[in-house]
PDB file of C-alpha atoms in Angstrom:
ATOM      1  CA  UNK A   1     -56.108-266.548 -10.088  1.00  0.00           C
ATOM      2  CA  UNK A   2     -57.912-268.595 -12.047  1.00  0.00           C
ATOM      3  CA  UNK A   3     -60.365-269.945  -9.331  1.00  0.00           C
ATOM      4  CA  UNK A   4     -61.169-266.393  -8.122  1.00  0.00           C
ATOM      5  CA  UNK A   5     -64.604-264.781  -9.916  1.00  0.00           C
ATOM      6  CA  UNK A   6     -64.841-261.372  -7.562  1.00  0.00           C
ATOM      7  CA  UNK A   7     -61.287-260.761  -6.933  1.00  0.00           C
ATOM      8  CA  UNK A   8     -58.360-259.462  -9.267  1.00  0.00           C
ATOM      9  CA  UNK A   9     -54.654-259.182  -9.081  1.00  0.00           C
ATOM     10  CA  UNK A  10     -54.922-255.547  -8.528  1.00  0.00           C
ATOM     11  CA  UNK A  11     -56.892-256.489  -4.962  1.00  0.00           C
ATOM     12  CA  UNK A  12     -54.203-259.143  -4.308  1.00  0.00           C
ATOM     13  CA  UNK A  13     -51.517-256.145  -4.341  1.00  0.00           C
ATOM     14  CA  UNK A  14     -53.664-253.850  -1.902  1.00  0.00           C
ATOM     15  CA  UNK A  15     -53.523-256.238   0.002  1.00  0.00           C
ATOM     16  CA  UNK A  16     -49.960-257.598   0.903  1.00  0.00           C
ATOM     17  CA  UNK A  17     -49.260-254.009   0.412  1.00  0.00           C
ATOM     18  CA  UNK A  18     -51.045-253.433   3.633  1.00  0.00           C
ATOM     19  CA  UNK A  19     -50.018-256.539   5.197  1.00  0.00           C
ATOM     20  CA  UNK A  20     -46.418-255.690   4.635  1.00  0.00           C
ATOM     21  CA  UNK A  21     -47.050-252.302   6.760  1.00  0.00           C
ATOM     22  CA  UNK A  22     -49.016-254.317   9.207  1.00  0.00           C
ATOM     23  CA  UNK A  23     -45.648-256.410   9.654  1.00  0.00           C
ATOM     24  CA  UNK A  24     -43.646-253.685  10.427  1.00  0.00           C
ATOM     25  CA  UNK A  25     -46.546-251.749  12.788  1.00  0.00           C
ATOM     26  CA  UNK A  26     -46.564-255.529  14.613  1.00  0.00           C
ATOM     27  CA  UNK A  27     -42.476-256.125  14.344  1.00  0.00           C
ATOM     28  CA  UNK A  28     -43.161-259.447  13.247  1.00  0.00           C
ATOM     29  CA  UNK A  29     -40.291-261.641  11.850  1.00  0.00           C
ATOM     30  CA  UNK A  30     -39.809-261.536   7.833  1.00  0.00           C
ATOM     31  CA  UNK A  31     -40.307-265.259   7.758  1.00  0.00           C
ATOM     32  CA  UNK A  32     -43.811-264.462   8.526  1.00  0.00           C
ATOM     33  CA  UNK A  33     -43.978-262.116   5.968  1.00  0.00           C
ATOM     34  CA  UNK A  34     -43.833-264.429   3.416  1.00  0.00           C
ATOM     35  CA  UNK A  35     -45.151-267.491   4.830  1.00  0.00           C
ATOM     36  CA  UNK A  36     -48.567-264.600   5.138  1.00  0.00           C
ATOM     37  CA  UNK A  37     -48.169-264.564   1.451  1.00  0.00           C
ATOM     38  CA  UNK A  38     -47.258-267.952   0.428  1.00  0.00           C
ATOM     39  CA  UNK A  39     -50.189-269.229   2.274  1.00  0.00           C
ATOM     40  CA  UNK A  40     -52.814-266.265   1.099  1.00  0.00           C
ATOM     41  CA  UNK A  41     -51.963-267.439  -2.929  1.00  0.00           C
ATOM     42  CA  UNK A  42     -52.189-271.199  -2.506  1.00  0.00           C
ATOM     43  CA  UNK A  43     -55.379-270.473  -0.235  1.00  0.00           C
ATOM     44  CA  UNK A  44     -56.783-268.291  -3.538  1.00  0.00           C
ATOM     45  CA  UNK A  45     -55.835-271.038  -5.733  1.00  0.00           C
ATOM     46  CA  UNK A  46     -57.202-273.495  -4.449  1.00  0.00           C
ATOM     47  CA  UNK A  47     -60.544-271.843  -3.017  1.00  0.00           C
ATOM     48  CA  UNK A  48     -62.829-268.811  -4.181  1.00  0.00           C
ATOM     49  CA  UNK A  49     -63.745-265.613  -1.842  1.00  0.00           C
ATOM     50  CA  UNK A  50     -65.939-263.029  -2.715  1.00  0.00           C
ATOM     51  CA  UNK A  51     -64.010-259.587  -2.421  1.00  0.00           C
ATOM     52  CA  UNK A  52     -65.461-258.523   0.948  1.00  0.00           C
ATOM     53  CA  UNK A  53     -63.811-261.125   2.770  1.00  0.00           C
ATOM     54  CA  UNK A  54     -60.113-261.379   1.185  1.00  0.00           C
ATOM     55  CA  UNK A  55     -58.763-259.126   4.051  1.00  0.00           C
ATOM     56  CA  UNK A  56     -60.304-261.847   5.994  1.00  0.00           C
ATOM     57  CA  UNK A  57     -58.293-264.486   4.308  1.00  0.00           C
ATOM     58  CA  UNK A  58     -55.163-262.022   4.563  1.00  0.00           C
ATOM     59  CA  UNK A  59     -55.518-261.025   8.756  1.00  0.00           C
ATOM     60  CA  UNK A  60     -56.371-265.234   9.108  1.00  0.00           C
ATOM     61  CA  UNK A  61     -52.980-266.134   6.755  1.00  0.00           C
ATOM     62  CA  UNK A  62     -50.911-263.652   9.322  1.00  0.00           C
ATOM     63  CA  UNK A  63     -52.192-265.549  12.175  1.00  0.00           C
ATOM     64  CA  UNK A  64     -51.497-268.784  10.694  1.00  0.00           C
ATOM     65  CA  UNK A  65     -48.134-267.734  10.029  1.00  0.00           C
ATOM     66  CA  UNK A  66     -47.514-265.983  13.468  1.00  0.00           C
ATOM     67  CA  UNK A  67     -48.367-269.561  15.196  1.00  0.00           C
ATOM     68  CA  UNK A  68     -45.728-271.226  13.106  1.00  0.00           C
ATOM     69  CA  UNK A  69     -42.978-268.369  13.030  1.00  0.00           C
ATOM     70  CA  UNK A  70     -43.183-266.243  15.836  1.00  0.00           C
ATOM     71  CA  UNK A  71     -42.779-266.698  20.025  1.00  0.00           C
ATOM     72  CA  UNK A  72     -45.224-264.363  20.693  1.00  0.00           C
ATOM     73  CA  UNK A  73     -48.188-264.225  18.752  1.00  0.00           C
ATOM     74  CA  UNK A  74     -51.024-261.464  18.166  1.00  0.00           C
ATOM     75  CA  UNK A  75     -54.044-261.930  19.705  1.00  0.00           C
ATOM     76  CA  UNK A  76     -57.216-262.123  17.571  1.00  0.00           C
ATOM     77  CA  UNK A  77     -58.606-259.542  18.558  1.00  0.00           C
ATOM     78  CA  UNK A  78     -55.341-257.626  17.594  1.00  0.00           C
ATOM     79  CA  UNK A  79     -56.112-258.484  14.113  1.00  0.00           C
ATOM     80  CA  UNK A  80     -59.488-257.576  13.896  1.00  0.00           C
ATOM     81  CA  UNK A  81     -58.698-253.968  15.645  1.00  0.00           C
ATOM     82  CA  UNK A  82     -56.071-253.388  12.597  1.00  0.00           C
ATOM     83  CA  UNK A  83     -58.687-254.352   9.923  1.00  0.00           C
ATOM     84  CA  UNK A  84     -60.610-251.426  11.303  1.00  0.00           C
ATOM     85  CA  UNK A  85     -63.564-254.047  12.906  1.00  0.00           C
ATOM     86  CA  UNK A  86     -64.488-255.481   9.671  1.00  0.00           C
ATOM     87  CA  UNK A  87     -64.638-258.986  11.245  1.00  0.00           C
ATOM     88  CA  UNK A  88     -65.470-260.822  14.471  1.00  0.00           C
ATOM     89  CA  UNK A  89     -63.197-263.041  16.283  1.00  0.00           C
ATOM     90  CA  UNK A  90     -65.569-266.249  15.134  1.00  0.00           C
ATOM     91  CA  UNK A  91     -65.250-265.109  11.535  1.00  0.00           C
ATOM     92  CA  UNK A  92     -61.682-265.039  11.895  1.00  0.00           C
ATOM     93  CA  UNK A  93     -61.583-268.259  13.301  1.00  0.00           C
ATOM     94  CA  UNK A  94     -63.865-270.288  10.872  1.00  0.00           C
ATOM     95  CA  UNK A  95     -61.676-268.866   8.311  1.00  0.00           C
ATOM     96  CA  UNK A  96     -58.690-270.048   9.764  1.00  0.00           C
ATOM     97  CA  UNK A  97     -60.151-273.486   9.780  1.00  0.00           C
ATOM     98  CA  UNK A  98     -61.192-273.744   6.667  1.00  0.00           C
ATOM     99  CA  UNK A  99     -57.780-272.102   5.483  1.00  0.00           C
ATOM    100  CA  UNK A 100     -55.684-275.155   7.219  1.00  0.00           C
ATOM    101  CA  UNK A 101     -58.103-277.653   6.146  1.00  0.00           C
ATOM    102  CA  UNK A 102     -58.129-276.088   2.216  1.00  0.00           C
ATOM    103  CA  UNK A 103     -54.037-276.231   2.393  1.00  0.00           C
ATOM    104  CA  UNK A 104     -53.712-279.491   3.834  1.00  0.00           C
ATOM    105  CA  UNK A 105     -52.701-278.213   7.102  1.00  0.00           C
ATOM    106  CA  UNK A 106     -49.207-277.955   4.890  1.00  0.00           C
ATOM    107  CA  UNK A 107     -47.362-274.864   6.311  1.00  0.00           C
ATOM    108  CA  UNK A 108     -43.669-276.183   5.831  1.00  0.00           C
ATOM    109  CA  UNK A 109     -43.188-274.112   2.490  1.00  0.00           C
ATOM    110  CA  UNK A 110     -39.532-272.973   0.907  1.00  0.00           C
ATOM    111  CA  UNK A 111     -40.490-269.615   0.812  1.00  0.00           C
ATOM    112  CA  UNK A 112     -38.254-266.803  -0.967  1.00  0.00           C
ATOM    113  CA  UNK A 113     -36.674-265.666   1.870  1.00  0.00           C
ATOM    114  CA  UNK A 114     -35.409-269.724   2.578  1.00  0.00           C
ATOM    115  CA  UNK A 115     -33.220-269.357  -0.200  1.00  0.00           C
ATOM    116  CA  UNK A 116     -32.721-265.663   0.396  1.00  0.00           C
ATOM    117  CA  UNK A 117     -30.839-266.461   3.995  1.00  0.00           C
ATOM    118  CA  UNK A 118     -28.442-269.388   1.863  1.00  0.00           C
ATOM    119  CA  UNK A 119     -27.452-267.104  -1.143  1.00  0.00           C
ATOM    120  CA  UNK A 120     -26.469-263.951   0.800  1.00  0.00           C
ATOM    121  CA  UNK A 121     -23.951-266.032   2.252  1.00  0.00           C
ATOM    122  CA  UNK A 122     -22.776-267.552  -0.394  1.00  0.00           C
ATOM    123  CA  UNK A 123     -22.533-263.855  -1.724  1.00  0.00           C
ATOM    124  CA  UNK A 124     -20.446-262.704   1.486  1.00  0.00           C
ATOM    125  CA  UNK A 125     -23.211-260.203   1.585  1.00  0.00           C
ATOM    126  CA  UNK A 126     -22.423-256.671   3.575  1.00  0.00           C
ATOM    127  CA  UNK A 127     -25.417-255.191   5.472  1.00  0.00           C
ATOM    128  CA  UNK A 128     -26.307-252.452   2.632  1.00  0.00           C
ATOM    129  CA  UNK A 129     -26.479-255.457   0.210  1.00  0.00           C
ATOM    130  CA  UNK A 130     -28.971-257.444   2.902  1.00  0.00           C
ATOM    131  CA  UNK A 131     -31.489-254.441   2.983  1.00  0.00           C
ATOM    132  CA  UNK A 132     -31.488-253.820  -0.528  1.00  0.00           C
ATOM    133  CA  UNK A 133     -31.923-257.123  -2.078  1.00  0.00           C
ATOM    134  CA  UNK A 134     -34.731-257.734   1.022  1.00  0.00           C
ATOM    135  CA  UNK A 135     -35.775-254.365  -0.248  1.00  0.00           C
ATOM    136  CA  UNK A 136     -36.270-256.105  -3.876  1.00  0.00           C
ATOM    137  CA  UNK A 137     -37.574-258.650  -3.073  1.00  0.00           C
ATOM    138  CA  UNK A 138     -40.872-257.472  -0.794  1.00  0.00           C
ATOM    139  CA  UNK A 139     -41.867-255.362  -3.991  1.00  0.00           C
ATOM    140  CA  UNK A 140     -41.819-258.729  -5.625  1.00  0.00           C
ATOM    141  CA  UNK A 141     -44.170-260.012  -2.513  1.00  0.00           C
ATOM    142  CA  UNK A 142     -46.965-257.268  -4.489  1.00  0.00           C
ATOM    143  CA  UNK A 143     -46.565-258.297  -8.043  1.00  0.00           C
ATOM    144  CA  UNK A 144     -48.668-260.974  -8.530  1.00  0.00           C
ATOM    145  CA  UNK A 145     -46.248-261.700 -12.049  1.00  0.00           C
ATOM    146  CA  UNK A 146     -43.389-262.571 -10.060  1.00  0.00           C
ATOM    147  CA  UNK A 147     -45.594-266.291  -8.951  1.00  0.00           C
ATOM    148  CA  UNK A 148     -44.944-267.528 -12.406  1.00  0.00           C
ATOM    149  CA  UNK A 149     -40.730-267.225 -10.900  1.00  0.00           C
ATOM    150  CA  UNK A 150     -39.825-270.403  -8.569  1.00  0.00           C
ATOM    151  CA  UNK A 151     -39.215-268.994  -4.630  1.00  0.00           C
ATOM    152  CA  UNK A 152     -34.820-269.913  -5.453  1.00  0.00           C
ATOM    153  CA  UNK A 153     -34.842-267.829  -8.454  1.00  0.00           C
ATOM    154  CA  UNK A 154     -36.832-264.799  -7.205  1.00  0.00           C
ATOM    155  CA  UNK A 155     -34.139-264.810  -4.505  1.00  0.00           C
ATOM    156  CA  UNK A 156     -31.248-265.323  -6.588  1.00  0.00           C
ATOM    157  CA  UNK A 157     -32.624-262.440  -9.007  1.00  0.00           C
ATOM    158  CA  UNK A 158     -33.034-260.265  -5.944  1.00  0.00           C
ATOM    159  CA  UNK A 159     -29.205-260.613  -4.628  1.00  0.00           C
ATOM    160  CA  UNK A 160     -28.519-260.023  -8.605  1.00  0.00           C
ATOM    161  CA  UNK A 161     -30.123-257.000  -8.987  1.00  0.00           C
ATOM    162  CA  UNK A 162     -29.174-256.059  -5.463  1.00  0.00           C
ATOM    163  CA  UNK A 163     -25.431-256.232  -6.714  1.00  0.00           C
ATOM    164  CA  UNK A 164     -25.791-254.439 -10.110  1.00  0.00           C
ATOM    165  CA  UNK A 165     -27.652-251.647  -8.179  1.00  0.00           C
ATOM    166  CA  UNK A 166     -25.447-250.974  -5.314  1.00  0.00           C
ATOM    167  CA  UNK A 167     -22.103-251.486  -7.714  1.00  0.00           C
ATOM    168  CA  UNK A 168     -23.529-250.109 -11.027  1.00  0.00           C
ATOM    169  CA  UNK A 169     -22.131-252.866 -12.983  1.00  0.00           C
ATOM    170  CA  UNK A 170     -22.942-256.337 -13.783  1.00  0.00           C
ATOM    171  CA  UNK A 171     -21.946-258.706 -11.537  1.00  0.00           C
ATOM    172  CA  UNK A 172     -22.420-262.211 -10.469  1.00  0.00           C
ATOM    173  CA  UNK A 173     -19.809-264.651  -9.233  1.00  0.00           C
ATOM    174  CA  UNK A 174     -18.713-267.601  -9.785  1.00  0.00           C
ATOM    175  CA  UNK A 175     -19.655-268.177  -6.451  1.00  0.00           C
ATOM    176  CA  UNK A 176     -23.080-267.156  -6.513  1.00  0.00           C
ATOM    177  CA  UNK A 177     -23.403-269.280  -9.294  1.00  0.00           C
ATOM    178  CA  UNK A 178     -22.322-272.334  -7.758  1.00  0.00           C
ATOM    179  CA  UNK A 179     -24.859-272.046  -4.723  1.00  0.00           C
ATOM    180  CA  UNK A 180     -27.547-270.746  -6.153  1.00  0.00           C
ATOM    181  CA  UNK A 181     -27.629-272.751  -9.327  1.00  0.00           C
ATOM    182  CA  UNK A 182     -28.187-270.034 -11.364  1.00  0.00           C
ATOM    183  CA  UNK A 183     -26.552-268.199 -14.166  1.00  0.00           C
ATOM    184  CA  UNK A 184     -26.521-264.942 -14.911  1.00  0.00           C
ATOM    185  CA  UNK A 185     -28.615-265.405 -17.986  1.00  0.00           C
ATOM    186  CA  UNK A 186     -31.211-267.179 -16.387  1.00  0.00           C
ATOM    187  CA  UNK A 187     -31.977-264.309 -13.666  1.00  0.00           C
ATOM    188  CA  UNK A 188     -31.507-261.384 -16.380  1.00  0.00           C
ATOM    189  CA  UNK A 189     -35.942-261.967 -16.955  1.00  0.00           C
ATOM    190  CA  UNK A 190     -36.677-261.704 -13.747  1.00  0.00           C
ATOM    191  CA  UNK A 191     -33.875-258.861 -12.768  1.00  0.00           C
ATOM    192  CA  UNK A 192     -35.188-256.312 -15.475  1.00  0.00           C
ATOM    193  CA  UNK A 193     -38.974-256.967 -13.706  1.00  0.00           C
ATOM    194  CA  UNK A 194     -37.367-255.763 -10.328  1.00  0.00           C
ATOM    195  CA  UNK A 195     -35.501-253.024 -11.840  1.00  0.00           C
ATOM    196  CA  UNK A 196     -39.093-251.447 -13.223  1.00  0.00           C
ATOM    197  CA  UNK A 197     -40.340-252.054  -9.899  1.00  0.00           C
ATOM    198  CA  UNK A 198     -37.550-250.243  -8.285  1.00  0.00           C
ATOM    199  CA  UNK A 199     -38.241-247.499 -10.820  1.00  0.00           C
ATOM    200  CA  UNK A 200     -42.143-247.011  -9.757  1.00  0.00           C
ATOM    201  CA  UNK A 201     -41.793-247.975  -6.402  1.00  0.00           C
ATOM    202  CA  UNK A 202     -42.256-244.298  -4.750  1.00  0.00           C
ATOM    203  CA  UNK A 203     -45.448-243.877  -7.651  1.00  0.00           C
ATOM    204  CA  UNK A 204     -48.790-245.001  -7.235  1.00  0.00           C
ATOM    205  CA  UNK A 205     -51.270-245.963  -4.511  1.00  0.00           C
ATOM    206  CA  UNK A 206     -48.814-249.046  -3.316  1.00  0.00           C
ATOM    207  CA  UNK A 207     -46.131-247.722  -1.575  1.00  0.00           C
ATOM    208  CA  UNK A 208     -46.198-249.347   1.552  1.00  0.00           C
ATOM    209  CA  UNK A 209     -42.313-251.485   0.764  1.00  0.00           C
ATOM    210  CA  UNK A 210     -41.106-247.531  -0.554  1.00  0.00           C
ATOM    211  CA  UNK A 211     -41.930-246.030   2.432  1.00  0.00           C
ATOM    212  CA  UNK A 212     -40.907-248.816   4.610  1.00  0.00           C
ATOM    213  CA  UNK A 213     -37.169-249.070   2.955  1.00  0.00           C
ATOM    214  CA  UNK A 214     -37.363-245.479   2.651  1.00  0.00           C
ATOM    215  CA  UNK A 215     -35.997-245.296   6.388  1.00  0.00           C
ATOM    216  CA  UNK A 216     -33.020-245.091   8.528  1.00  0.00           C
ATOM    217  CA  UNK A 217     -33.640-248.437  10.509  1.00  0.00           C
ATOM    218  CA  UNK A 218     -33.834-249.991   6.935  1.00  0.00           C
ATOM    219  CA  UNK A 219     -30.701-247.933   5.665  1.00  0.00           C
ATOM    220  CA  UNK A 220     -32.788-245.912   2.786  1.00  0.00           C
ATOM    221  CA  UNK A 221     -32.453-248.744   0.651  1.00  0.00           C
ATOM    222  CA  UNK A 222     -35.421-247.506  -1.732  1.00  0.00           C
ATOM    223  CA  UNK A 223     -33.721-244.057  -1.909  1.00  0.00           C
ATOM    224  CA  UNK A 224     -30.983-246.210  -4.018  1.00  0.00           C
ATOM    225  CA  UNK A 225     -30.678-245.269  -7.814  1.00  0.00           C
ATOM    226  CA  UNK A 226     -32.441-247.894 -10.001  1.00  0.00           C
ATOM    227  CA  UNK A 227     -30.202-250.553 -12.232  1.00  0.00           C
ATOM    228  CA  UNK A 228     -31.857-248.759 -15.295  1.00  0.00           C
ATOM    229  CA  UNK A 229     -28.753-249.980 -17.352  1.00  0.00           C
ATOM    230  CA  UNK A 230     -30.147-253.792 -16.892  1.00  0.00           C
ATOM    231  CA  UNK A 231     -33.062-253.030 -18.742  1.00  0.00           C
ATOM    232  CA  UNK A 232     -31.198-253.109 -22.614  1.00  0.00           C
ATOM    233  CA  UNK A 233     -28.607-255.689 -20.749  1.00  0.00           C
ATOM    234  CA  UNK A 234     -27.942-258.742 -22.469  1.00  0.00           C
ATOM    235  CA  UNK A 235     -25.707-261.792 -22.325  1.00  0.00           C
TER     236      UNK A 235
END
């Protein structure tokens, strides 16, 4: 974050960490998710924010992203009751202006989960497979690492990993490699990252994704032994 003097990649995780359980409390769509995210890091590139107001910028980017994605949208006032009163409804709002007029008003972004939809096709995914590799792929949404990975590729690695995980082999189609445009040695980087991920998920302050994929309605997907054998993999 290289235009950012008071905030630090640690605070960027605390954050969608709690914005990711603030999805699920609000059972907003996953598109939103990461259109909240996408729009959060070009926002911090592009304009700096001292550290008392980056929950502003993250409850404002939710908003944003709720007017675009969703049917029915939070209230303001919503927002500002689950960032415990922090901020007033005008703060939120001259936040969101300068937010749209910072980015352009551009909000038509291929996000991760774009390219996760078109590759779990093309992977004749089952529904174990879905909530695994979504599973994945939010602990990615934390790491502030995984931004130096295009959006197709961190989805591509995801469904990877997803497969050597749930099969406890290496695999990637032919298939897979056809749509996604990908080989297997191009997503082996990025799938050893989300392997250690998987591995420390339940650990540590940020645990919001664990817990979340640690339940029924998500199919226990981060109960699911780690890929540990992709870490000494190689092509």
């Amino acid at each position: 974050m290289p235009k950012q003097f008071d905030i630090n990649e640690h605070m960027r995780a605390i954050l969608i960490d709690w914005l990711i359980e603030v999805q699920y409390k609000f059972q907003l769509m996953d598109e939103t998710l990461y259109l909240t995210v996408n729009l959060i890091d070009r926002f911090l590139s592009l304009y700096p924010i001292v550290r008392k107001k980056l929950q502003l910028v993250g409850v404002t980017a939710m908003l944003l992203a709720c007017k675009y994605e969703e049917v029915s949208v939070p209230i303001v006032e919503d927002l500002i009751l689950i960032s415990d009163r922090a901020y007033n409804r005008k703060e939120v709002l001259d936040m969101e202006r300068l937010m749209v007029n910072t980015l352009q008003f551009n909000m038509s972004v291929p996000t991760p989960y774009v390219f996760m939809r078109r590759f779990l096709k093309a992977a004749q995914s089952d529904k174990k497979l879905v909530l695994f590799a979504f599973f994945i792929m939010e602990l990615c949404l934390v790491e502030y690492e995984m931004l130096n990975f295009p959006p197709s590729l961190l989805a591509a690695s995801a469904i990877y990993t997803a497969q050597c995980t749930l099969s406890r082999f290496k695999f990637w189609s032919k298939s897979c490699e056809y749509y996604t445009g990908y080989t297997e040695e191009l997503l082996l980087e990025c799938s050893k990252r989300m392997v250690a991920f998987h591995q420390s998920a339940g650990s540590g302050k940020l645990t919001g994704v664990y817990r979340k994929y640690s339940m029924p309605k998500f199919g226990y997907a981060a109960k699911a032994e780690p890929a540990s054998f992709l870490l000494n993999a190689t092509l």
